[in-house]
mmCIF file with all atom_site columns, C-alpha atoms in Angstrom:
data_model
loop_
_atom_site.group_PDB
_atom_site.id
_atom_site.type_symbol
_atom_site.label_atom_id
_atom_site.label_alt_id
_atom_site.label_comp_id
_atom_site.label_asym_id
_atom_site.label_entity_id
_atom_site.label_seq_id
_atom_site.pdbx_PDB_ins_code
_atom_site.Cartn_x
_atom_site.Cartn_y
_atom_site.Cartn_z
_atom_site.occupancy
_atom_site.B_iso_or_equiv
_atom_site.pdbx_formal_charge
_atom_site.auth_seq_id
_atom_site.auth_comp_id
_atom_site.auth_asym_id
_atom_site.auth_atom_id
_atom_site.pdbx_PDB_model_num
ATOM 1   C CA . GLN A 1 1   ? 97.970  143.528 49.913 1.00 85.00 ? 1198 GLN A CA 1
ATOM 2   C CA . VAL A 1 2   ? 95.735  141.273 52.141 1.00 94.00 ? 1199 VAL A CA 1
ATOM 3   C CA . GLN A 1 3   ? 93.777  142.526 55.367 1.00 96.00 ? 1200 GLN A CA 1
ATOM 4   C CA . LEU A 1 4   ? 92.782  139.735 57.892 1.00 98.00 ? 1201 LEU A CA 1
ATOM 5   C CA . VAL A 1 5   ? 89.998  140.908 60.352 1.00 98.00 ? 1202 VAL A CA 1
ATOM 6   C CA . GLU A 1 6   ? 89.085  138.749 63.264 1.00 98.00 ? 1203 GLU A CA 1
ATOM 7   C CA . SER A 1 7   ? 85.979  138.693 65.230 1.00 98.00 ? 1204 SER A CA 1
ATOM 8   C CA . GLY A 1 8   ? 83.748  136.244 67.583 1.00 98.00 ? 1205 GLY A CA 1
ATOM 9   C CA . GLY A 1 9   ? 85.775  136.460 70.566 1.00 98.00 ? 1206 GLY A CA 1
ATOM 10  C CA . GLY A 1 10  ? 84.537  136.847 74.223 1.00 98.00 ? 1207 GLY A CA 1
ATOM 11  C CA . LEU A 1 11  ? 84.041  135.674 77.461 1.00 98.00 ? 1208 LEU A CA 1
ATOM 12  C CA . VAL A 1 12  ? 82.682  132.259 78.143 1.00 98.00 ? 1209 VAL A CA 1
ATOM 13  C CA . GLN A 1 13  ? 82.385  129.613 80.447 1.00 98.00 ? 1210 GLN A CA 1
ATOM 14  C CA . ALA A 1 14  ? 84.389  126.508 80.400 1.00 98.00 ? 1211 ALA A CA 1
ATOM 15  C CA . GLY A 1 15  ? 82.590  123.589 78.434 1.00 98.00 ? 1212 GLY A CA 1
ATOM 16  C CA . GLY A 1 16  ? 81.006  126.250 76.334 1.00 98.00 ? 1213 GLY A CA 1
ATOM 17  C CA . SER A 1 17  ? 81.496  127.197 72.947 1.00 98.00 ? 1214 SER A CA 1
ATOM 18  C CA . LEU A 1 18  ? 82.738  130.243 70.651 1.00 98.00 ? 1215 LEU A CA 1
ATOM 19  C CA . ARG A 1 19  ? 83.111  130.563 66.760 1.00 98.00 ? 1216 ARG A CA 1
ATOM 20  C CA . LEU A 1 20  ? 85.678  132.791 65.429 1.00 98.00 ? 1217 LEU A CA 1
ATOM 21  C CA . SER A 1 21  ? 85.509  134.305 62.064 1.00 98.00 ? 1218 SER A CA 1
ATOM 22  C CA . CYS A 1 22  ? 88.297  136.043 59.837 1.00 98.00 ? 1219 CYS A CA 1
ATOM 23  C CA . ALA A 1 23  ? 87.343  137.765 56.951 1.00 98.00 ? 1220 ALA A CA 1
ATOM 24  C CA . ALA A 1 24  ? 89.854  138.437 54.130 1.00 97.00 ? 1221 ALA A CA 1
ATOM 25  C CA . SER A 1 25  ? 90.242  141.110 51.639 1.00 95.00 ? 1222 SER A CA 1
ATOM 26  C CA . GLY A 1 26  ? 92.218  140.478 48.531 1.00 85.00 ? 1223 GLY A CA 1
ATOM 27  C CA . ARG A 1 27  ? 92.274  138.108 45.870 1.00 85.00 ? 1224 ARG A CA 1
ATOM 28  C CA . THR A 1 28  ? 94.840  135.328 47.444 1.00 90.00 ? 1225 THR A CA 1
ATOM 29  C CA . PHE A 1 29  ? 92.518  134.230 49.685 1.00 94.00 ? 1226 PHE A CA 1
ATOM 30  C CA . SER A 1 30  ? 90.775  131.277 47.863 1.00 92.00 ? 1227 SER A CA 1
ATOM 31  C CA . SER A 1 31  ? 94.359  130.059 46.798 1.00 93.00 ? 1228 SER A CA 1
ATOM 32  C CA . SER A 1 32  ? 95.883  130.380 50.070 1.00 96.00 ? 1229 SER A CA 1
ATOM 33  C CA . ALA A 1 33  ? 96.077  128.123 53.160 1.00 97.00 ? 1230 ALA A CA 1
ATOM 34  C CA . MET A 1 34  ? 94.701  129.817 56.225 1.00 98.00 ? 1231 MET A CA 1
ATOM 35  C CA . GLY A 1 35  ? 95.758  129.191 59.854 1.00 98.00 ? 1232 GLY A CA 1
ATOM 36  C CA . TRP A 1 36  ? 94.626  130.030 63.475 1.00 98.00 ? 1233 TRP A CA 1
ATOM 37  C CA . PHE A 1 37  ? 97.034  130.914 66.308 1.00 98.00 ? 1234 PHE A CA 1
ATOM 38  C CA . ARG A 1 38  ? 96.909  131.908 69.553 1.00 98.00 ? 1235 ARG A CA 1
ATOM 39  C CA . GLN A 1 39  ? 99.063  133.677 72.333 1.00 98.00 ? 1236 GLN A CA 1
ATOM 40  C CA . ALA A 1 40  ? 98.508  133.702 76.120 1.00 98.00 ? 1237 ALA A CA 1
ATOM 41  C CA . ALA A 1 41  ? 99.891  136.176 78.395 1.00 97.00 ? 1238 ALA A CA 1
ATOM 42  C CA . GLY A 1 42  ? 103.425 135.898 78.668 1.00 97.00 ? 1239 GLY A CA 1
ATOM 43  C CA . GLU A 1 43  ? 103.491 133.015 76.159 1.00 97.00 ? 1240 GLU A CA 1
ATOM 44  C CA . GLU A 1 44  ? 104.648 132.368 72.664 1.00 98.00 ? 1241 GLU A CA 1
ATOM 45  C CA . ARG A 1 45  ? 102.281 132.565 69.964 1.00 98.00 ? 1242 ARG A CA 1
ATOM 46  C CA . LYS A 1 46  ? 101.181 128.940 69.076 1.00 98.00 ? 1243 LYS A CA 1
ATOM 47  C CA . PHE A 1 47  ? 99.871  127.020 66.259 1.00 98.00 ? 1244 PHE A CA 1
ATOM 48  C CA . VAL A 1 48  ? 96.031  125.986 66.791 1.00 98.00 ? 1245 VAL A CA 1
ATOM 49  C CA . ALA A 1 49  ? 94.831  124.693 63.221 1.00 98.00 ? 1246 ALA A CA 1
ATOM 50  C CA . ARG A 1 50  ? 95.366  125.063 59.686 1.00 98.00 ? 1247 ARG A CA 1
ATOM 51  C CA . ILE A 1 51  ? 93.093  124.303 56.298 1.00 97.00 ? 1248 ILE A CA 1
ATOM 52  C CA . ASN A 1 52  ? 94.205  124.128 53.037 1.00 96.00 ? 1249 ASN A CA 1
ATOM 53  C CA . TRP A 1 53  ? 92.610  126.378 50.128 1.00 94.00 ? 1250 TRP A CA 1
ATOM 54  C CA . SER A 1 54  ? 89.931  124.002 49.293 1.00 93.00 ? 1251 SER A CA 1
ATOM 55  C CA . GLY A 1 55  ? 88.986  122.838 52.771 1.00 94.00 ? 1252 GLY A CA 1
ATOM 56  C CA . VAL A 1 56  ? 89.838  119.302 52.094 1.00 94.00 ? 1253 VAL A CA 1
ATOM 57  C CA . SER A 1 57  ? 92.884  119.196 54.464 1.00 96.00 ? 1254 SER A CA 1
ATOM 58  C CA . THR A 1 58  ? 92.880  120.206 57.668 1.00 97.00 ? 1255 THR A CA 1
ATOM 59  C CA . TYR A 1 59  ? 95.531  120.088 60.753 1.00 97.00 ? 1256 TYR A CA 1
ATOM 60  C CA . TYR A 1 60  ? 95.209  120.630 64.523 1.00 98.00 ? 1257 TYR A CA 1
ATOM 61  C CA . ALA A 1 61  ? 97.629  121.061 67.271 1.00 98.00 ? 1258 ALA A CA 1
ATOM 62  C CA . ASP A 1 62  ? 97.165  117.932 69.898 1.00 98.00 ? 1259 ASP A CA 1
ATOM 63  C CA . SER A 1 63  ? 95.821  120.363 72.552 1.00 98.00 ? 1260 SER A CA 1
ATOM 64  C CA . VAL A 1 64  ? 92.624  121.239 70.445 1.00 98.00 ? 1261 VAL A CA 1
ATOM 65  C CA . LYS A 1 65  ? 91.929  118.170 68.418 1.00 98.00 ? 1262 LYS A CA 1
ATOM 66  C CA . GLY A 1 66  ? 88.431  116.781 68.828 1.00 98.00 ? 1263 GLY A CA 1
ATOM 67  C CA . ARG A 1 67  ? 87.306  120.139 70.240 1.00 98.00 ? 1264 ARG A CA 1
ATOM 68  C CA . PHE A 1 68  ? 87.916  122.974 67.400 1.00 98.00 ? 1265 PHE A CA 1
ATOM 69  C CA . THR A 1 69  ? 87.163  122.738 63.989 1.00 98.00 ? 1266 THR A CA 1
ATOM 70  C CA . ILE A 1 70  ? 88.449  124.815 61.036 1.00 98.00 ? 1267 ILE A CA 1
ATOM 71  C CA . SER A 1 71  ? 86.470  125.509 57.821 1.00 98.00 ? 1268 SER A CA 1
ATOM 72  C CA . ARG A 1 72  ? 86.305  128.123 55.443 1.00 98.00 ? 1269 ARG A CA 1
ATOM 73  C CA . ASP A 1 73  ? 84.007  129.641 52.923 1.00 97.00 ? 1270 ASP A CA 1
ATOM 74  C CA . ASN A 1 74  ? 85.880  130.912 49.835 1.00 96.00 ? 1271 ASN A CA 1
ATOM 75  C CA . ALA A 1 75  ? 82.664  132.493 48.470 1.00 95.00 ? 1272 ALA A CA 1
ATOM 76  C CA . LYS A 1 76  ? 82.736  134.837 51.673 1.00 96.00 ? 1273 LYS A CA 1
ATOM 77  C CA . ASN A 1 77  ? 86.634  134.877 51.940 1.00 97.00 ? 1274 ASN A CA 1
ATOM 78  C CA . THR A 1 78  ? 85.847  133.798 55.557 1.00 98.00 ? 1275 THR A CA 1
ATOM 79  C CA . VAL A 1 79  ? 87.824  130.965 57.388 1.00 98.00 ? 1276 VAL A CA 1
ATOM 80  C CA . TYR A 1 80  ? 86.208  130.136 60.847 1.00 98.00 ? 1277 TYR A CA 1
ATOM 81  C CA . LEU A 1 81  ? 87.230  128.254 64.059 1.00 98.00 ? 1278 LEU A CA 1
ATOM 82  C CA . GLN A 1 82  ? 84.452  126.537 66.112 1.00 98.00 ? 1279 GLN A CA 1
ATOM 83  C CA . MET A 1 83  ? 85.673  125.919 69.444 1.00 98.00 ? 1280 MET A CA 1
ATOM 84  C CA . ASN A 1 84  ? 83.801  123.666 71.691 1.00 98.00 ? 1281 ASN A CA 1
ATOM 85  C CA . SER A 1 85  ? 84.077  122.289 75.314 1.00 98.00 ? 1282 SER A CA 1
ATOM 86  C CA . LEU A 1 86  ? 86.483  125.366 75.944 1.00 98.00 ? 1283 LEU A CA 1
ATOM 87  C CA . LYS A 1 87  ? 88.932  124.865 79.010 1.00 98.00 ? 1284 LYS A CA 1
ATOM 88  C CA . PRO A 1 88  ? 90.531  127.893 81.115 1.00 98.00 ? 1285 PRO A CA 1
ATOM 89  C CA . GLU A 1 89  ? 93.801  126.967 79.502 1.00 98.00 ? 1286 GLU A CA 1
ATOM 90  C CA . ASP A 1 90  ? 92.284  127.847 75.752 1.00 98.00 ? 1287 ASP A CA 1
ATOM 91  C CA . THR A 1 91  ? 92.454  131.419 77.040 1.00 98.00 ? 1288 THR A CA 1
ATOM 92  C CA . ALA A 1 92  ? 94.464  133.703 74.436 1.00 98.00 ? 1289 ALA A CA 1
ATOM 93  C CA . VAL A 1 93  ? 94.654  136.012 71.971 1.00 98.00 ? 1290 VAL A CA 1
ATOM 94  C CA . TYR A 1 94  ? 93.523  134.132 68.915 1.00 98.00 ? 1291 TYR A CA 1
ATOM 95  C CA . TYR A 1 95  ? 95.049  135.419 65.413 1.00 98.00 ? 1292 TYR A CA 1
ATOM 96  C CA . CYS A 1 96  ? 94.339  134.001 61.972 1.00 98.00 ? 1293 CYS A CA 1
ATOM 97  C CA . ALA A 1 97  ? 96.794  133.819 59.275 1.00 98.00 ? 1294 ALA A CA 1
ATOM 98  C CA . LEU A 1 98  ? 97.231  133.490 55.533 1.00 97.00 ? 1295 LEU A CA 1
ATOM 99  C CA . ASP A 1 99  ? 99.835  131.345 54.020 1.00 96.00 ? 1296 ASP A CA 1
ATOM 100 C CA . ARG A 1 100 ? 100.218 131.663 50.319 1.00 94.00 ? 1297 ARG A CA 1
ATOM 101 C CA . TYR A 1 101 ? 102.354 128.687 50.104 1.00 89.00 ? 1298 TYR A CA 1
ATOM 102 C CA . ASN A 1 102 ? 99.069  126.327 50.020 1.00 81.00 ? 1299 ASN A CA 1
ATOM 103 C CA . SER A 1 103 ? 100.670 122.636 50.483 1.00 79.00 ? 1300 SER A CA 1
ATOM 104 C CA . GLY A 1 104 ? 101.085 120.234 53.358 1.00 88.00 ? 1301 GLY A CA 1
ATOM 105 C CA . TYR A 1 105 ? 101.348 121.123 57.064 1.00 92.00 ? 1302 TYR A CA 1
ATOM 106 C CA . ARG A 1 106 ? 103.002 124.253 58.366 1.00 93.00 ? 1303 ARG A CA 1
ATOM 107 C CA . ASP A 1 107 ? 102.641 125.173 61.936 1.00 95.00 ? 1304 ASP A CA 1
ATOM 108 C CA . THR A 1 108 ? 105.354 127.971 62.420 1.00 95.00 ? 1305 THR A CA 1
ATOM 109 C CA . VAL A 1 109 ? 104.788 131.685 62.919 1.00 96.00 ? 1306 VAL A CA 1
ATOM 110 C CA . GLY A 1 110 ? 107.386 132.509 60.489 1.00 95.00 ? 1307 GLY A CA 1
ATOM 111 C CA . SER A 1 111 ? 105.457 130.448 57.958 1.00 95.00 ? 1308 SER A CA 1
ATOM 112 C CA . TYR A 1 112 ? 102.425 132.595 57.327 1.00 97.00 ? 1309 TYR A CA 1
ATOM 113 C CA . ASP A 1 113 ? 102.653 135.691 55.029 1.00 96.00 ? 1310 ASP A CA 1
ATOM 114 C CA . TYR A 1 114 ? 99.796  138.244 56.462 1.00 97.00 ? 1311 TYR A CA 1
ATOM 115 C CA . TRP A 1 115 ? 98.127  138.243 60.316 1.00 98.00 ? 1312 TRP A CA 1
ATOM 116 C CA . GLY A 1 116 ? 95.023  139.624 61.594 1.00 98.00 ? 1313 GLY A CA 1
ATOM 117 C CA . GLN A 1 117 ? 94.813  141.802 64.844 1.00 97.00 ? 1314 GLN A CA 1
ATOM 118 C CA . GLY A 1 118 ? 93.462  139.045 66.986 1.00 98.00 ? 1315 GLY A CA 1
ATOM 119 C CA . THR A 1 119 ? 90.466  138.586 69.034 1.00 98.00 ? 1316 THR A CA 1
ATOM 120 C CA . GLN A 1 120 ? 90.696  137.812 72.820 1.00 98.00 ? 1317 GLN A CA 1
ATOM 121 C CA . VAL A 1 121 ? 89.012  134.621 74.105 1.00 98.00 ? 1318 VAL A CA 1
ATOM 122 C CA . THR A 1 122 ? 88.641  134.356 77.900 1.00 98.00 ? 1319 THR A CA 1
ATOM 123 C CA . VAL A 1 123 ? 87.226  130.946 79.213 1.00 98.00 ? 1320 VAL A CA 1
ATOM 124 C CA . SER A 1 124 ? 86.340  131.103 83.141 1.00 98.00 ? 1321 SER A CA 1
ATOM 125 C CA . SER A 1 125 ? 86.428  128.147 85.181 1.00 94.00 ? 1322 SER A CA 1
#
């Protein structure tokens, strides 16, 4: 069983930065891909970023490319999302997710096997 716990959300002004963390329990973290998704009020959950098991391959939604960076520390069983140049439209609940199928680019909710409870990010204008 895998448990994912996000932290680091909060309120920030436009142009500011936040770093989200997602701590994982269980033995599958270091061999699994990890993703970040977000869900704004009244909208579907959407893909933000993905990182493969080693951290060598990363993928981003066009809306965050160049502003957000996903990374991981397998020794700490933790994945991060560094968010810079935040915009009001980045306001959402952010979720981390684990995909036991490690290869390639996967951006659909159904591709991920385990989910955290989410952390709120609010960007004020």
